[in-house]
Amino acid sequence: MPSNLPNNIPDIVIGRLPIYLRALNRLAQEGHEVTSSHELGQRLGISSAQIRKDLSHFGGFGKQGTGYQISYLQEKLSAVLKVNREWEVALVGAGDLGSALAHYRGFADRGFRIVCIFDNAPNKIGKKIGEFTIQPIEDISKAIAERGIKIAMVAVPAEHAQAVAELLIAAGVKAILNYAPISLYVPDDVRVQYIDPVVHMQRMTYYLPDK
Amino acid sequence: MPSNLPNNIPDIVIGRLPIYLRALNRLAQEGHEVTSSHELGQRLGISSAQIRKDLSHFGGFGKQGTGYQISYLQEKLSAVLKVNREWEVALVGAGDLGSALAHYRGFADRGFRIVCIFDNAPNKIGKKIGEFTIQPIEDISKAIAERGIKIAMVAVPAEHAQAVAELLIAAGVKAILNYAPISLYVPDDVRVQYIDPVVHMQRMTYYLPDK
């Protein structure tokens, strides 16, 4: 399916597909087999019309009136997002956040597996987090190139994030999930997503009553 | 200033202001005193026209050709976002992620301070994370109502997130940063932002080469 996908899907639509997939996984866990754009919309706070429109970019996946077969839609969305496979992920930074990410059990069944962890602190290198031995930053290029890793998570202090990103990109990484609270400069063929809790909270305080 | 703000600012514009503020903080740290929509745009991968348009919602903050005084713009954006004060934040969940959040030093100078931490595990309650003593979930209502806390971070397993959100909302919380990989049902006057690393990564894999 990925080979004959339409090319001009707006990025904002792509951004909603993981949310739909997560909701479908949840529905399946709860024992549902069929859902509707109405039910999905209610769960997600998105209009059912929006959901139908988003899915119509890929052919629609459902028949008017009969709803969506959850397992079929999960399969199709996973294929569109290319997470019907397992991506190996490199993690840079073995501090509190890096450790939490290394222990997080929510990656595996959603398309990702952390396979190596790097840090530059001499007292961390060689130690284990779960099943992983923390490797020195200097090993990034070799480890990533050897395994052909395309995705990395950066959980280092802001002042090191750009340098780490450049090492990763030089080694072949094309997608970075950046936890450092700083914007990265990357080439056009590299994608970055940001996770910064403060940005999300500042976005909400605007709407709070003043006192 | 917040009292006479325009009311009809699109949410997507509000969503970009924290990014601008973060970039300005960074420029100030680097010793800059003046910037331009061009420079900001380059740093953020956003067009300078978009930045000027976004800021024009609030009066513009700069003169054509002379750029922006960074400290002035920081002050104004902080006021718009209501982070020219410190919001007390409740954290629910003292696992790996909760601990990382409790230790995170990036909140204080950006408008937020965690002031209490809750968990339901008997072996955690009463223990300390940094300066905080972990309190039992049952204390949420009293602790939050007493302090008038409006913002909470939820870092509990998905199956507990909705119940925790309802406790928080009943106690007066109006903004939730949800780390649990599940959509929450909340009343119209409560805002939720989501942090789910998998959603961000799935959004990037779509664009990766297949092999």
Short mmCIF file of C-alpha atoms in Angstrom, two decimals:
data_model
loop_
_atom_site.label_atom_id
_atom_site.label_comp_id
_atom_site.label_asym_id
_atom_site.label_seq_id
_atom_site.Cartn_x
_atom_site.Cartn_y
_atom_site.Cartn_z
CA MET A 1 0.00 0.00 0.00
CA PRO A 2 2.67 2.60 0.80
CA SER A 3 4.00 2.36 -2.74
CA ASN A 4 0.85 3.74 -4.36
CA LEU A 5 -0.16 6.25 -1.71
CA PRO A 6 -1.21 9.72 -2.75
CA ASN A 7 1.68 12.12 -2.33
CA ASN A 8 -0.07 15.33 -1.48
CA ILE A 9 -1.62 14.56 1.90
CA PRO A 10 -1.44 17.66 4.10
CA ASP A 11 0.94 17.24 7.01
CA ILE A 12 -1.82 18.19 9.43
CA VAL A 13 -3.82 15.16 8.25
CA ILE A 14 -0.82 12.88 8.70
CA GLY A 15 -0.50 14.35 12.19
CA ARG A 16 -3.99 13.15 13.11
CA LEU A 17 -3.57 9.58 11.86
CA PRO A 18 -1.50 8.46 14.89
CA ILE A 19 -4.28 9.81 17.13
CA TYR A 20 -6.86 7.80 15.22
CA LEU A 21 -4.67 4.72 15.40
CA ARG A 22 -4.23 5.12 19.15
CA ALA A 23 -7.98 5.44 19.64
CA LEU A 24 -8.56 2.33 17.50
CA ASN A 25 -6.02 0.37 19.54
CA ARG A 26 -7.88 1.42 22.66
CA LEU A 27 -11.25 0.42 21.22
CA ALA A 28 -9.83 -2.96 20.24
CA GLN A 29 -8.43 -3.44 23.74
CA GLU A 30 -11.87 -2.72 25.12
CA GLY A 31 -13.27 -5.50 22.98
CA HIS A 32 -14.91 -3.47 20.22
CA GLU A 33 -14.78 -4.79 16.65
CA VAL A 34 -16.54 -2.01 14.78
CA THR A 35 -16.55 1.76 15.19
CA SER A 36 -17.83 4.84 13.39
CA SER A 37 -16.49 8.30 12.60
CA HIS A 38 -19.08 9.53 15.11
CA GLU A 39 -17.75 7.33 17.93
CA LEU A 40 -14.12 8.13 17.10
CA GLY A 41 -14.97 11.80 16.96
CA GLN A 42 -16.64 11.72 20.36
CA ARG A 43 -13.61 10.03 21.89
CA LEU A 44 -11.16 12.45 20.33
CA GLY A 45 -13.03 15.72 20.36
CA ILE A 46 -12.73 15.88 16.56
CA SER A 47 -15.76 16.22 14.29
CA SER A 48 -16.89 13.07 12.53
CA ALA A 49 -16.85 15.01 9.24
CA GLN A 50 -13.17 15.80 9.78
CA ILE A 51 -12.37 12.17 10.46
CA ARG A 52 -14.21 10.98 7.35
CA LYS A 53 -12.46 13.62 5.27
CA ASP A 54 -9.04 12.67 6.65
CA LEU A 55 -9.59 8.99 5.96
CA SER A 56 -10.97 9.69 2.49
CA HIS A 57 -7.45 10.73 1.43
CA PHE A 58 -6.56 7.06 1.61
CA GLY A 59 -9.68 5.63 0.04
CA GLY A 60 -12.04 5.88 2.99
CA PHE A 61 -11.71 2.44 4.61
CA GLY A 62 -15.41 2.16 5.43
CA LYS A 63 -18.87 2.00 3.94
CA GLN A 64 -21.46 4.68 4.58
CA GLY A 65 -23.73 3.52 7.37
CA THR A 66 -21.86 0.36 8.33
CA GLY A 67 -18.94 1.98 10.13
CA TYR A 68 -15.35 0.84 10.20
CA GLN A 69 -14.00 -2.62 10.92
CA ILE A 70 -11.50 -1.72 13.64
CA SER A 71 -8.89 -4.36 12.85
CA TYR A 72 -8.98 -3.48 9.15
CA LEU A 73 -8.62 0.24 9.85
CA GLN A 74 -5.77 -0.41 12.33
CA GLU A 75 -3.99 -2.43 9.68
CA LYS A 76 -4.46 0.19 6.99
CA LEU A 77 -3.45 3.16 9.12
CA SER A 78 -0.41 1.24 10.38
CA ALA A 79 0.58 0.64 6.77
CA VAL A 80 0.08 4.29 5.81
CA LEU A 81 2.20 5.42 8.76
CA LYS A 82 4.71 2.61 8.09
CA VAL A 83 4.42 1.29 11.61
CA ASN A 84 3.29 -2.16 10.48
CA ARG A 85 6.95 -3.01 11.13
CA GLU A 86 9.38 -2.29 13.94
CA TRP A 87 11.72 0.70 13.69
CA GLU A 88 14.95 0.57 15.65
CA VAL A 89 15.47 3.74 17.66
CA ALA A 90 18.63 5.25 19.17
CA LEU A 91 18.31 7.16 22.43
CA VAL A 92 20.84 9.84 23.34
CA GLY A 93 20.83 10.94 26.96
CA ALA A 94 20.63 8.61 29.95
CA GLY A 95 19.49 11.10 32.58
CA ASP A 96 16.13 10.98 34.33
CA LEU A 97 14.18 11.45 31.12
CA GLY A 98 16.33 9.08 29.08
CA SER A 99 15.91 6.42 31.75
CA ALA A 100 12.15 6.91 31.76
CA LEU A 101 12.11 6.52 27.97
CA ALA A 102 14.31 3.42 28.15
CA HIS A 103 11.86 1.83 30.58
CA TYR A 104 8.72 2.95 28.75
CA ARG A 105 6.75 -0.07 27.60
CA GLY A 106 4.51 1.76 25.16
CA PHE A 107 6.86 1.72 22.16
CA ALA A 108 7.05 -1.95 21.22
CA ASP A 109 3.56 -2.66 19.98
CA ARG A 110 3.28 0.68 18.22
CA GLY A 111 6.18 0.32 15.82
CA PHE A 112 9.33 1.22 17.75
CA ARG A 113 12.10 -0.38 19.76
CA ILE A 114 14.96 1.39 21.46
CA VAL A 115 18.08 -0.57 20.61
CA CYS A 116 20.92 1.60 21.91
CA ILE A 117 21.51 4.34 24.46
CA PHE A 118 24.29 6.90 24.49
CA ASP A 119 25.55 9.37 27.07
CA ASN A 120 28.74 11.36 27.60
CA ALA A 121 29.00 11.10 31.39
CA PRO A 122 31.92 8.86 32.37
CA ASN A 123 29.98 7.63 35.42
CA LYS A 124 27.14 6.42 33.20
CA ILE A 125 29.02 4.83 30.31
CA GLY A 126 29.07 1.05 30.66
CA LYS A 127 26.22 1.02 33.18
CA LYS A 128 22.97 -0.71 32.32
CA ILE A 129 19.47 0.68 31.93
CA GLY A 130 17.21 -2.31 31.73
CA GLU A 131 18.76 -4.51 29.06
CA PHE A 132 20.90 -1.75 27.53
CA THR A 133 24.49 -0.84 28.24
CA ILE A 134 25.04 2.91 28.00
CA GLN A 135 27.53 3.62 25.23
CA PRO A 136 29.76 6.67 24.87
CA ILE A 137 28.66 9.44 22.48
CA GLU A 138 31.73 8.68 20.36
CA ASP A 139 30.15 5.36 19.38
CA ILE A 140 27.09 7.01 17.81
CA SER A 141 28.34 7.09 14.24
CA LYS A 142 29.46 3.50 14.12
CA ALA A 143 26.50 2.01 16.00
CA ILE A 144 23.89 3.87 13.99
CA ALA A 145 25.47 3.37 10.62
CA GLU A 146 26.01 -0.36 11.27
CA ARG A 147 22.39 -0.99 12.21
CA GLY A 148 20.97 1.44 9.64
CA ILE A 149 19.02 3.28 12.34
CA LYS A 150 16.85 6.10 10.96
CA ILE A 151 15.13 7.39 14.13
CA ALA A 152 16.61 8.86 17.29
CA MET A 153 15.33 10.40 20.50
CA VAL A 154 17.40 13.24 21.93
CA ALA A 155 17.10 13.69 25.69
CA VAL A 156 20.20 15.76 26.43
CA PRO A 157 20.55 19.29 27.87
CA ALA A 158 19.69 22.10 25.45
CA GLU A 159 23.30 23.17 25.00
CA HIS A 160 24.30 19.76 23.61
CA ALA A 161 21.23 19.05 21.48
CA GLN A 162 22.41 20.63 18.21
CA ALA A 163 25.79 18.87 18.29
CA VAL A 164 24.14 15.53 19.07
CA ALA A 165 21.62 16.06 16.25
CA GLU A 166 24.48 16.69 13.81
CA LEU A 167 26.25 13.50 14.86
CA LEU A 168 23.03 11.53 14.43
CA ILE A 169 22.29 13.02 11.03
CA ALA A 170 25.83 12.40 9.81
CA ALA A 171 25.33 8.75 10.80
CA GLY A 172 22.16 8.46 8.72
CA VAL A 173 19.32 9.41 11.08
CA LYS A 174 16.36 10.99 9.24
CA ALA A 175 13.87 11.54 12.07
CA ILE A 176 14.57 13.05 15.48
CA LEU A 177 12.28 13.28 18.48
CA ASN A 178 13.82 16.16 20.38
CA TYR A 179 13.16 16.54 24.11
CA ALA A 180 15.70 19.34 24.53
CA PRO A 181 13.91 22.70 24.81
CA ILE A 182 15.56 24.18 21.73
CA SER A 183 14.85 24.27 18.00
CA LEU A 184 17.28 22.25 15.90
CA TYR A 185 18.75 23.19 12.52
CA VAL A 186 18.52 20.17 10.24
CA PRO A 187 18.79 19.51 6.50
CA ASP A 188 15.58 19.40 4.46
CA ASP A 189 15.48 15.62 4.32
CA VAL A 190 15.49 15.26 8.12
CA ARG A 191 12.32 15.61 10.19
CA VAL A 192 12.18 16.79 13.78
CA GLN A 193 9.35 16.60 16.27
CA TYR A 194 9.54 18.40 19.60
CA ILE A 195 8.38 17.42 23.04
CA ASP A 196 8.60 20.28 25.52
CA PRO A 197 6.11 20.15 28.39
CA VAL A 198 6.46 23.88 29.03
CA VAL A 199 5.34 24.76 25.50
CA HIS A 200 2.22 22.64 26.01
CA MET A 201 1.49 24.21 29.38
CA GLN A 202 2.06 27.77 28.15
CA ARG A 203 -0.41 27.04 25.41
CA MET A 204 -3.04 26.31 28.06
CA THR A 205 -2.34 29.14 30.53
CA TYR A 206 -3.43 31.64 27.87
CA TYR A 207 -6.96 30.31 28.35
CA LEU A 208 -6.97 30.17 32.15
CA PRO A 209 -8.75 32.78 34.24
CA ASP A 210 -6.30 35.40 35.44
CA LYS A 211 -6.44 34.79 39.13
CA MET B 1 -2.43 43.73 29.06
CA PRO B 2 -4.31 40.41 29.31
CA SER B 3 -7.48 42.30 30.21
CA ASN B 4 -7.77 44.05 26.86
CA LEU B 5 -6.47 41.30 24.63
CA PRO B 6 -8.34 40.49 21.45
CA ASN B 7 -10.58 37.47 22.01
CA ASN B 8 -10.58 35.84 18.64
CA ILE B 9 -6.97 34.75 18.26
CA PRO B 10 -6.85 31.40 16.45
CA ASP B 11 -5.67 28.59 18.71
CA ILE B 12 -2.97 27.71 16.18
CA VAL B 13 -1.47 31.19 16.66
CA ILE B 14 -1.54 30.79 20.44
CA GLY B 15 0.20 27.46 19.92
CA ARG B 16 3.14 29.16 18.20
CA LEU B 17 3.69 31.86 20.83
CA PRO B 18 5.43 29.53 23.32
CA ILE B 19 7.80 28.53 20.52
CA TYR B 20 8.60 32.18 19.82
CA LEU B 21 9.08 32.82 23.52
CA ARG B 22 11.45 29.87 23.84
CA ALA B 23 13.49 31.11 20.88
CA LEU B 24 13.64 34.60 22.39
CA ASN B 25 14.83 33.19 25.72
CA ARG B 26 17.53 31.36 23.85
CA LEU B 27 18.60 34.47 21.91
CA ALA B 28 18.74 36.42 25.18
CA GLN B 29 20.87 33.69 26.77
CA GLU B 30 23.22 33.94 23.83
CA GLY B 31 23.60 37.64 24.52
CA HIS B 32 21.44 39.07 21.75
CA GLU B 33 19.36 42.16 22.50
CA VAL B 34 17.54 42.64 19.21
CA THR B 35 16.12 40.19 16.70
CA SER B 36 13.97 40.20 13.57
CA SER B 37 11.14 38.12 12.20
CA HIS B 38 13.67 36.93 9.63
CA GLU B 39 16.13 35.70 12.27
CA LEU B 40 13.38 34.09 14.36
CA GLY B 41 11.97 32.45 11.27
CA GLN B 42 15.34 31.00 10.32
CA ARG B 43 15.79 29.55 13.78
CA LEU B 44 12.32 28.06 13.88
CA GLY B 45 11.72 27.00 10.29
CA ILE B 46 8.70 29.33 10.16
CA SER B 47 8.34 32.05 7.53
CA SER B 48 9.05 35.60 8.69
CA ALA B 49 5.70 36.65 7.21
CA GLN B 50 3.93 34.12 9.43
CA ILE B 51 5.74 35.42 12.51
CA ARG B 52 4.89 39.05 11.72
CA LYS B 53 1.27 38.06 11.10
CA ASP B 54 1.06 36.12 14.36
CA LEU B 55 2.53 38.98 16.39
CA SER B 56 0.30 41.53 14.65
CA HIS B 57 -2.68 39.99 16.48
CA PHE B 58 -1.28 41.59 19.62
CA GLY B 59 -0.25 44.91 18.15
CA GLY B 60 2.98 43.91 16.44
CA PHE B 61 5.60 44.66 19.11
CA GLY B 62 8.13 45.96 16.61
CA LYS B 63 8.78 48.66 14.07
CA GLN B 64 9.30 47.87 10.40
CA GLY B 65 13.00 47.74 9.69
CA THR B 66 14.27 48.06 13.25
CA GLY B 67 13.42 44.57 14.44
CA TYR B 68 12.26 43.51 17.88
CA GLN B 69 13.74 44.42 21.24
CA ILE B 70 14.11 40.91 22.67
CA SER B 71 13.48 41.75 26.33
CA TYR B 72 10.38 43.76 25.42
CA LEU B 73 9.00 40.98 23.24
CA GLN B 74 9.73 38.36 25.92
CA GLU B 75 7.85 40.47 28.44
CA LYS B 76 4.87 41.00 26.16
CA LEU B 77 4.58 37.36 25.04
CA SER B 78 4.91 36.22 28.66
CA ALA B 79 2.04 38.53 29.55
CA VAL B 80 -0.13 37.29 26.67
CA LEU B 81 0.50 33.68 27.67
CA LYS B 82 0.07 34.58 31.37
CA VAL B 83 3.44 33.12 32.28
CA ASN B 84 4.75 36.41 33.69
CA ARG B 85 3.82 34.78 37.00
CA GLU B 86 4.37 31.34 38.49
CA TRP B 87 1.65 28.70 38.22
CA GLU B 88 1.61 25.97 40.83
CA VAL B 89 1.37 22.54 39.22
CA ALA B 90 0.23 19.20 40.64
CA LEU B 91 1.91 16.05 39.34
CA VAL B 92 0.10 12.72 39.47
CA GLY B 93 2.25 9.63 39.00
CA ALA B 94 5.63 9.08 40.61
CA GLY B 95 6.98 6.41 38.30
CA ASP B 96 9.97 6.85 35.99
CA LEU B 97 8.36 9.63 34.01
CA GLY B 98 6.90 11.39 37.05
CA SER B 99 10.30 11.32 38.71
CA ALA B 100 11.92 12.78 35.62
CA LEU B 101 9.33 15.56 35.58
CA ALA B 102 9.82 16.23 39.30
CA HIS B 103 13.54 16.63 38.71
CA TYR B 104 13.22 18.67 35.52
CA ARG B 105 14.72 22.12 36.01
CA GLY B 106 13.19 23.72 32.95
CA PHE B 107 9.85 24.67 34.51
CA ALA B 108 10.76 27.34 37.04
CA ASP B 109 11.88 30.21 34.85
CA ARG B 110 9.15 29.56 32.29
CA GLY B 111 6.14 30.05 34.52
CA PHE B 112 5.60 26.78 36.37
CA ARG B 113 6.48 25.08 39.62
CA ILE B 114 5.51 21.59 40.67
CA VAL B 115 4.26 21.85 44.25
CA CYS B 116 2.81 18.41 44.99
CA ILE B 117 3.13 14.84 43.74
CA PHE B 118 0.62 12.03 44.08
CA ASP B 119 0.74 8.28 43.54
CA ASN B 120 -1.35 5.31 44.59
CA ALA B 121 1.46 2.79 45.21
CA PRO B 122 1.80 2.07 48.95
CA ASN B 123 5.56 1.64 48.55
CA LYS B 124 5.87 5.15 47.09
CA ILE B 125 3.56 7.14 49.36
CA GLY B 126 5.55 9.05 51.96
CA LYS B 127 8.81 8.71 50.02
CA LYS B 128 10.57 11.78 48.73
CA ILE B 129 11.35 12.88 45.19
CA GLY B 130 13.69 15.81 45.53
CA GLU B 131 11.98 18.13 47.96
CA PHE B 132 8.53 16.57 47.59
CA THR B 133 6.87 13.90 49.68
CA ILE B 134 4.69 11.65 47.56
CA GLN B 135 1.09 11.94 48.72
CA PRO B 136 -1.68 9.37 48.29
CA ILE B 137 -4.18 9.88 45.46
CA GLU B 138 -6.92 10.33 48.09
CA ASP B 139 -5.32 13.63 49.10
CA ILE B 140 -5.73 15.16 45.62
CA SER B 141 -9.04 16.93 46.24
CA LYS B 142 -8.00 18.57 49.48
CA ALA B 143 -4.47 19.53 48.44
CA ILE B 144 -5.52 21.01 45.10
CA ALA B 145 -8.57 22.85 46.38
CA GLU B 146 -6.61 24.31 49.31
CA ARG B 147 -3.87 25.71 47.11
CA GLY B 148 -6.19 26.68 44.27
CA ILE B 149 -4.10 24.73 41.77
CA LYS B 150 -5.35 25.03 38.18
CA ILE B 151 -2.78 22.96 36.27
CA ALA B 152 -1.84 19.30 36.59
CA MET B 153 0.44 16.84 34.84
CA VAL B 154 -0.84 13.30 34.55
CA ALA B 155 1.87 10.63 34.30
CA VAL B 156 -0.06 7.50 35.27
CA PRO B 157 -0.79 4.34 33.26
CA ALA B 158 -3.46 4.73 30.55
CA GLU B 159 -6.05 2.72 32.47
CA HIS B 160 -5.99 5.18 35.40
CA ALA B 161 -5.74 8.44 33.47
CA GLN B 162 -9.46 9.17 33.05
CA ALA B 163 -10.25 8.57 36.74
CA VAL B 164 -7.31 10.74 37.80
CA ALA B 165 -8.41 13.50 35.42
CA GLU B 166 -11.89 13.44 36.93
CA LEU B 167 -10.50 13.77 40.45
CA LEU B 168 -8.35 16.69 39.37
CA ILE B 169 -11.18 18.45 37.58
CA ALA B 170 -13.52 17.98 40.53
CA ALA B 171 -10.86 19.67 42.69
CA GLY B 172 -10.71 22.69 40.38
CA VAL B 173 -8.01 21.88 37.80
CA LYS B 174 -8.65 23.58 34.43
CA ALA B 175 -5.60 22.51 32.42
CA ILE B 176 -4.12 19.03 32.15
CA LEU B 177 -0.90 17.95 30.51
CA ASN B 178 -1.57 14.28 29.85
CA TYR B 179 1.32 11.86 29.37
CA ALA B 180 -0.91 8.79 29.39
CA PRO B 181 -1.39 7.48 25.84
CA ILE B 182 -5.16 7.92 25.86
CA SER B 183 -7.60 10.70 25.00
CA LEU B 184 -9.40 12.15 28.02
CA TYR B 185 -13.04 13.19 28.22
CA VAL B 186 -13.23 16.57 29.94
CA PRO B 187 -15.81 19.34 30.30
CA ASP B 188 -15.70 22.27 27.87
CA ASP B 189 -13.99 24.60 30.34
CA VAL B 190 -11.03 22.26 30.85
CA ARG B 191 -8.13 22.13 28.41
CA VAL B 192 -5.96 19.11 27.76
CA GLN B 193 -2.65 18.87 25.98
CA TYR B 194 -1.11 15.51 25.14
CA ILE B 195 2.44 14.28 25.17
CA ASP B 196 2.84 10.88 23.58
CA PRO B 197 6.24 10.19 22.02
CA VAL B 198 4.83 7.43 19.83
CA VAL B 199 2.36 9.81 18.17
CA HIS B 200 5.24 12.13 17.31
CA MET B 201 7.36 9.30 15.95
CA GLN B 202 4.53 7.80 13.92
CA ARG B 203 4.06 11.20 12.38
CA MET B 204 7.64 11.06 11.11
CA THR B 205 7.80 7.45 9.90
CA TYR B 206 5.21 8.29 7.24
CA TYR B 207 7.90 10.37 5.55
CA LEU B 208 10.77 7.90 5.90
CA PRO B 209 12.00 5.83 2.97
CA ASP B 210 10.48 2.34 3.11
CA LYS B 211 13.58 0.28 3.68
#
